[in-house]
Short mmCIF file of C-alpha atoms and ligand atoms in Angstrom, two decimals:
data_model
loop_
_atom_site.label_atom_id
_atom_site.label_comp_id
_atom_site.label_asym_id
_atom_site.label_seq_id
_atom_site.Cartn_x
_atom_site.Cartn_y
_atom_site.Cartn_z
CA MET A 6 113.68 75.32 111.11
CA LYS A 7 116.24 77.91 112.08
CA ALA A 8 115.45 81.11 113.96
CA ILE A 9 117.48 84.15 115.06
CA VAL A 10 117.34 84.29 118.86
CA ILE A 11 118.74 86.98 121.14
CA HIS A 12 119.74 85.80 124.64
CA THR A 13 121.40 88.88 126.10
CA ALA A 14 123.25 91.83 124.61
CA LYS A 15 125.65 90.62 121.89
CA ASP A 16 124.57 87.00 122.40
CA LEU A 17 122.72 86.30 119.16
CA ARG A 18 122.28 82.68 118.11
CA ILE A 19 120.86 80.80 115.18
CA GLU A 20 118.83 78.04 116.79
CA GLU A 21 116.91 75.05 115.58
CA LEU A 22 113.23 75.20 116.57
CA GLU A 23 110.13 73.11 115.98
CA THR A 24 107.95 74.07 113.02
CA GLU A 25 104.32 74.83 113.91
CA LYS A 26 101.26 73.78 111.94
CA PRO A 27 98.85 76.47 110.70
CA GLY A 28 95.50 76.38 112.52
CA PRO A 29 92.15 77.62 111.20
CA GLY A 30 92.52 81.02 109.52
CA GLU A 31 96.32 80.74 109.58
CA VAL A 32 99.00 80.15 106.98
CA GLU A 33 102.52 78.82 107.11
CA ILE A 34 105.00 81.18 105.49
CA ARG A 35 108.43 80.28 104.14
CA LEU A 36 110.26 83.46 105.10
CA ALA A 37 112.04 85.30 102.29
CA ALA A 38 113.31 88.62 103.67
CA GLY A 39 113.65 90.20 107.11
CA GLY A 40 114.73 93.78 107.71
CA ILE A 41 116.74 94.62 110.82
CA CYS A 42 115.08 97.48 112.70
CA GLY A 43 116.36 99.90 115.32
CA SER A 44 114.53 97.99 118.05
CA ASP A 45 116.20 94.70 117.01
CA LEU A 46 119.52 96.52 117.26
CA HIS A 47 118.72 97.79 120.75
CA TYR A 48 118.12 94.21 121.90
CA TYR A 49 121.26 93.06 120.12
CA ASN A 50 123.59 95.81 121.30
CA HIS A 51 122.15 96.69 124.72
CA GLY A 52 119.74 93.89 125.71
CA GLY A 53 116.80 96.31 125.50
CA PHE A 54 115.98 100.00 125.68
CA GLY A 55 114.76 102.22 128.51
CA THR A 56 112.92 100.03 131.00
CA VAL A 57 112.33 97.29 128.40
CA ARG A 58 114.91 94.54 129.07
CA LEU A 59 115.33 91.00 127.81
CA LYS A 60 114.29 88.57 130.56
CA GLU A 61 114.32 85.42 128.44
CA PRO A 62 115.56 84.39 124.98
CA MET A 63 113.51 85.99 122.22
CA ILE A 64 113.30 85.53 118.45
CA LEU A 65 113.98 88.94 116.90
CA GLY A 66 112.40 90.56 113.87
CA HIS A 67 109.17 92.16 112.72
CA GLU A 68 109.86 93.46 109.17
CA VAL A 69 109.24 90.34 107.12
CA SER A 70 107.94 88.90 103.90
CA GLY A 71 107.73 85.37 102.55
CA HIS A 72 105.92 82.84 100.43
CA VAL A 73 102.81 81.00 101.53
CA ALA A 74 103.79 77.36 102.06
CA ALA A 75 100.65 75.84 103.61
CA LEU A 76 97.08 76.96 104.21
CA GLY A 77 95.13 76.39 107.41
CA GLU A 78 91.46 75.51 107.40
CA GLY A 79 89.17 78.17 105.96
CA VAL A 80 91.84 80.28 104.23
CA SER A 81 90.62 81.05 100.73
CA ASP A 82 92.10 84.40 99.74
CA LEU A 83 95.73 83.24 99.65
CA ALA A 84 97.35 80.53 97.55
CA ILE A 85 100.47 78.46 98.05
CA GLY A 86 103.43 80.30 96.54
CA ASP A 87 102.00 83.82 97.00
CA LEU A 88 104.57 86.40 98.09
CA VAL A 89 103.14 88.20 101.11
CA ALA A 90 104.20 91.05 103.34
CA VAL A 91 103.40 90.00 106.92
CA SER A 92 102.17 92.65 109.33
CA PRO A 93 103.68 92.27 112.80
CA SER A 94 100.73 94.20 114.26
CA ARG A 95 98.56 91.69 116.13
CA PRO A 96 95.96 93.53 118.21
CA CYS A 97 93.38 91.47 120.11
CA GLY A 98 90.36 92.94 118.32
CA ALA A 99 88.27 92.93 121.49
CA CYS A 100 89.66 95.47 123.99
CA ASP A 101 88.38 99.04 124.41
CA TYR A 102 90.99 100.52 122.09
CA CYS A 103 90.53 97.90 119.39
CA LEU A 104 86.78 98.49 119.51
CA LYS A 105 87.34 102.25 119.27
CA GLY A 106 89.31 101.74 116.06
CA LEU A 107 92.70 102.37 117.66
CA PRO A 108 94.25 98.92 117.27
CA ASN A 109 97.81 100.24 117.58
CA HIS A 110 96.89 101.03 121.21
CA CYS A 111 95.55 97.54 121.91
CA PHE A 112 95.92 96.50 125.55
CA HIS A 113 96.95 93.01 124.48
CA MET A 114 99.06 93.83 121.43
CA ARG A 115 101.26 90.92 120.38
CA PHE A 116 103.68 92.83 118.12
CA TYR A 117 106.45 90.49 116.92
CA GLY A 118 109.79 90.58 118.66
CA SER A 119 108.87 92.71 121.66
CA ALA A 120 110.21 92.33 125.19
CA MET A 121 107.69 94.85 126.55
CA PRO A 122 105.38 92.13 127.90
CA PHE A 123 106.54 89.02 129.76
CA PRO A 124 106.60 86.33 128.49
CA HIS A 125 108.11 88.22 125.55
CA ILE A 126 106.39 88.20 122.19
CA GLN A 127 108.52 86.03 119.94
CA GLY A 128 109.54 87.59 116.63
CA ALA A 129 109.40 86.63 112.99
CA PHE A 130 113.05 85.96 112.04
CA ARG A 131 112.49 82.25 111.48
CA GLU A 132 112.54 80.13 108.37
CA ARG A 133 108.90 79.14 108.86
CA LEU A 134 106.37 81.51 110.36
CA VAL A 135 102.75 80.68 111.15
CA ALA A 136 100.64 83.85 110.90
CA LYS A 137 96.99 84.73 110.55
CA ALA A 138 95.94 85.10 106.93
CA SER A 139 94.61 88.54 107.93
CA GLN A 140 98.18 89.66 108.70
CA CYS A 141 99.29 88.84 105.16
CA VAL A 142 99.10 91.30 102.27
CA LYS A 143 99.77 89.92 98.80
CA ALA A 144 102.86 91.60 97.41
CA GLU A 145 103.03 90.37 93.83
CA GLY A 146 105.19 92.59 91.66
CA LEU A 147 107.48 93.50 94.55
CA SER A 148 110.78 91.91 95.50
CA ALA A 149 110.82 90.12 98.84
CA GLY A 150 113.06 92.89 100.16
CA GLU A 151 110.62 95.61 99.15
CA ALA A 152 107.72 93.66 100.67
CA ALA A 153 109.65 93.53 103.97
CA MET A 154 109.90 97.33 103.85
CA ALA A 155 106.11 97.58 104.21
CA GLU A 156 106.52 97.61 107.99
CA PRO A 157 108.80 100.65 108.44
CA LEU A 158 106.98 102.40 105.59
CA SER A 159 103.70 101.88 107.49
CA VAL A 160 105.21 103.63 110.51
CA THR A 161 105.77 106.73 108.39
CA LEU A 162 102.36 106.54 106.68
CA HIS A 163 100.76 106.47 110.12
CA ALA A 164 102.89 109.46 111.14
CA THR A 165 101.80 111.28 108.00
CA ARG A 166 98.17 110.75 108.95
CA ARG A 167 98.96 112.02 112.45
CA ALA A 168 100.48 115.14 110.85
CA GLY A 169 97.17 115.99 109.14
CA GLU A 170 96.86 117.85 105.87
CA MET A 171 100.10 117.65 103.87
CA LEU A 172 99.12 119.15 100.52
CA GLY A 173 101.38 122.10 99.72
CA LYS A 174 103.08 122.02 103.12
CA ARG A 175 106.69 122.79 103.90
CA VAL A 176 108.17 119.87 105.80
CA LEU A 177 111.27 119.38 107.92
CA VAL A 178 112.56 115.87 108.67
CA THR A 179 115.15 115.58 111.44
CA GLY A 180 117.07 112.28 111.57
CA CYS A 181 117.58 110.53 108.23
CA GLY A 182 117.83 106.85 109.09
CA PRO A 183 115.31 104.43 107.60
CA ILE A 184 112.32 106.09 109.32
CA GLY A 185 113.41 109.62 108.38
CA THR A 186 114.05 108.74 104.75
CA LEU A 187 110.77 106.80 104.51
CA SER A 188 109.05 109.85 106.04
CA ILE A 189 110.39 111.91 103.15
CA LEU A 190 108.80 109.46 100.70
CA ALA A 191 105.52 109.42 102.62
CA ALA A 192 105.31 113.22 102.97
CA ARG A 193 106.02 113.69 99.28
CA ARG A 194 103.37 111.17 98.29
CA ALA A 195 100.89 112.98 100.56
CA GLY A 196 101.52 116.27 98.75
CA ALA A 197 104.30 118.09 100.60
CA ALA A 198 105.53 120.99 98.47
CA GLU A 199 108.98 121.33 100.00
CA ILE A 200 110.95 118.88 102.11
CA VAL A 201 114.13 119.76 103.98
CA ALA A 202 116.05 116.94 105.65
CA ALA A 203 118.49 117.36 108.53
CA ASP A 204 121.01 114.97 110.04
CA LEU A 205 124.54 114.92 111.43
CA SER A 206 125.80 112.55 108.75
CA GLU A 207 126.53 113.57 105.17
CA ARG A 208 125.97 109.99 104.11
CA ALA A 209 122.45 109.92 105.60
CA LEU A 210 121.72 113.22 103.88
CA GLY A 211 122.80 111.66 100.58
CA PHE A 212 120.06 109.03 101.05
CA ALA A 213 117.61 111.82 101.91
CA ARG A 214 118.38 113.54 98.61
CA ALA A 215 118.18 110.22 96.74
CA VAL A 216 114.59 109.72 97.93
CA GLY A 217 113.56 113.26 97.08
CA ALA A 218 114.45 115.76 99.80
CA ASP A 219 114.64 119.21 98.16
CA ARG A 220 117.37 120.45 100.46
CA THR A 221 119.52 119.00 103.20
CA VAL A 222 121.06 120.57 106.28
CA ASN A 223 123.98 119.10 108.18
CA LEU A 224 123.22 119.61 111.88
CA SER A 225 126.87 119.30 112.84
CA ASP A 226 126.66 122.99 111.96
CA ARG A 227 124.63 123.96 115.04
CA ASP A 228 123.24 126.98 113.24
CA GLY A 229 122.23 124.97 110.18
CA LEU A 230 118.50 125.55 110.71
CA VAL A 231 118.81 129.16 111.85
CA PRO A 232 117.99 130.63 108.40
CA PHE A 233 114.74 128.65 108.52
CA SER A 234 113.86 130.17 111.91
CA GLU A 235 113.54 133.74 110.66
CA ASN A 236 110.13 135.42 110.58
CA LYS A 237 108.78 132.99 113.21
CA GLY A 238 109.82 129.96 111.20
CA THR A 239 109.48 128.23 107.86
CA PHE A 240 107.96 124.78 108.24
CA ASP A 241 104.39 123.63 108.70
CA VAL A 242 105.30 120.10 109.76
CA LEU A 243 108.25 118.54 111.58
CA TYR A 244 108.84 114.79 111.44
CA GLU A 245 111.23 114.31 114.34
CA CYS A 246 112.88 110.97 113.66
CA SER A 247 116.14 111.31 115.59
CA GLY A 248 114.93 111.15 119.17
CA ALA A 249 117.68 113.65 119.92
CA GLN A 250 116.85 116.77 121.90
CA PRO A 251 119.04 119.22 119.94
CA ALA A 252 117.29 118.21 116.70
CA LEU A 253 113.85 118.65 118.24
CA VAL A 254 114.74 122.04 119.72
CA ALA A 255 116.23 123.31 116.43
CA GLY A 256 113.19 121.93 114.59
CA ILE A 257 110.78 123.72 116.90
CA GLN A 258 112.57 127.02 116.27
CA ALA A 259 112.15 126.47 112.53
CA LEU A 260 108.41 125.72 112.74
CA ARG A 261 105.85 128.38 111.88
CA PRO A 262 103.05 129.31 114.27
CA ARG A 263 100.40 126.55 114.40
CA GLY A 264 102.93 124.09 113.00
CA VAL A 265 102.73 120.39 113.83
CA ILE A 266 105.48 118.29 115.42
CA VAL A 267 105.14 114.57 114.78
CA GLN A 268 107.47 112.76 117.17
CA LEU A 269 108.64 109.38 115.87
CA GLY A 270 112.14 109.14 117.34
CA LEU A 271 112.30 107.28 120.63
CA GLY A 272 115.44 108.44 122.37
CA GLY A 273 114.14 108.62 125.92
CA ASP A 274 112.55 111.54 127.72
CA MET A 275 113.79 115.06 127.06
CA ALA A 276 113.22 118.65 128.12
CA LEU A 277 111.08 120.70 125.72
CA PRO A 278 111.17 124.42 124.85
CA MET A 279 107.69 124.88 126.24
CA MET A 280 107.78 128.68 125.84
CA ALA A 281 108.15 128.36 122.06
CA ILE A 282 105.54 125.58 121.85
CA THR A 283 103.07 127.75 123.73
CA ALA A 284 103.81 131.10 122.07
CA LYS A 285 103.79 129.64 118.54
CA GLU A 286 100.72 127.51 119.30
CA LEU A 287 102.46 124.36 118.10
CA ASP A 288 100.84 120.94 118.12
CA LEU A 289 103.00 118.15 119.54
CA ARG A 290 101.79 114.76 118.36
CA GLY A 291 103.24 111.35 119.10
CA SER A 292 103.14 108.59 116.51
CA PHE A 293 103.49 104.93 117.41
CA ARG A 294 103.38 101.92 115.11
CA PHE A 295 100.45 101.56 112.66
CA HIS A 296 97.75 99.13 111.71
CA GLU A 297 95.64 99.61 108.60
CA GLU A 298 98.46 101.57 106.95
CA PHE A 299 100.26 98.27 106.33
CA ALA A 300 98.12 97.31 103.35
CA THR A 301 98.39 100.88 102.04
CA ALA A 302 102.18 100.64 102.18
CA VAL A 303 102.16 97.53 99.99
CA LYS A 304 99.73 99.14 97.56
CA LEU A 305 101.79 102.33 97.21
CA MET A 306 104.93 100.33 96.46
CA GLN A 307 103.13 98.06 94.00
CA GLY A 308 101.77 101.07 92.15
CA GLY A 309 105.26 102.54 91.84
CA LEU A 310 104.09 105.50 93.93
CA ILE A 311 106.76 104.97 96.57
CA ASP A 312 110.14 103.43 95.76
CA VAL A 313 112.00 102.07 98.78
CA LYS A 314 114.69 100.23 96.80
CA PRO A 315 117.42 102.90 97.22
CA LEU A 316 117.25 102.37 101.00
CA ILE A 317 118.02 98.63 101.01
CA THR A 318 121.80 98.72 101.24
CA HIS A 319 122.69 95.19 102.39
CA THR A 320 121.19 91.72 102.06
CA LEU A 321 122.94 88.81 103.80
CA PRO A 322 122.00 85.14 104.04
CA LEU A 323 120.61 83.70 107.30
CA GLY A 324 123.91 81.98 108.03
CA GLU A 325 125.54 85.41 108.25
CA ALA A 326 122.95 86.88 110.60
CA LEU A 327 125.57 87.97 113.11
CA LYS A 328 127.46 89.87 110.43
CA ALA A 329 124.18 91.40 109.26
CA PHE A 330 123.50 92.71 112.77
CA GLU A 331 127.01 94.17 112.96
CA ILE A 332 126.59 95.90 109.59
CA ALA A 333 123.13 97.18 110.55
CA SER A 334 124.62 98.62 113.76
CA ASP A 335 127.11 100.66 111.74
CA LYS A 336 125.22 103.68 110.44
CA GLY A 337 128.27 104.64 108.41
CA GLN A 338 127.67 101.52 106.30
CA SER A 339 124.03 100.55 106.46
CA MET A 340 120.72 102.24 105.73
CA LYS A 341 118.50 99.14 105.76
CA THR A 342 120.14 95.74 106.14
CA GLN A 343 118.01 92.70 105.45
CA ILE A 344 118.48 88.99 105.95
CA ALA A 345 117.62 86.65 103.10
CA PHE A 346 116.01 83.54 104.57
CA ALA A 347 115.62 81.73 101.27
ZN1 LIG B 410 110.67 98.19 112.51
ZN1 LIG B 411 92.88 95.01 121.66
#
């Protein structure tokens, strides 16, 4: 089988690897779709991010779906041919955090395509993937591409739970890439009354409007959020998806007292306007990955309650993986680029 392997920055190869056999409780999946994520792009363009660096070749990818091709012993709830979304979240189930019900904080997390631990955790961009049946959520009724969107959608569902009550809230989303636009969908589904989206790119803001943002603000106008900062602010919740300090600072000014900041963007450490956070009694909450939200993401898409289709802008065959990574790296072209494995 072929797999997409990153060696160092800009050295991406399609390699031939051995196919594994599914063990007890596992299934073999014939991969159908794989979405290229920001973290894959960091490995591709820079060989890592922050202190996380590639130290050995690693298969990329963690946003995947496929068809069940073989069943391991004891698997009864899946059938050959089923389309499944495959969760890349693989907590150990036995450490303190897993036992406390915080599996996304597992000490021994084996999240696909991550160079955080060494040896690196190999990813899922491979024609055949052996996964636990418990990672697979049946995705009948969805396209393979939609099923592969379950992963980034889960990130934003988790963030929405971190934000707390959403019903009737006024929401600001800063940064309108895939996570920002999916946050708009998630916030709306959770009951947000008004959603304003902000970004530097008019094109990104077009996607934000297409998925339901009520208003958009172009942050290349530095004062774009100033009208929302009057009377101690407008918004109850900020989804900060850019990882850029100016967006966070402008967002904080536009939050009302007791507002909640959910930080999703990972752009490195930054200085915070601590005076405003303190005086407005703001809550600053991180949000990282997901676990049980994965099945919810599939269910919401199947029920037609969240439509991710407008965000899938490019689908390229496996043989054009390199081109797919180049397109995905160009925000002027791509929102979500996926690779079709079959
Ligand atoms: Zn991702
Ligand atoms: Zn654990």
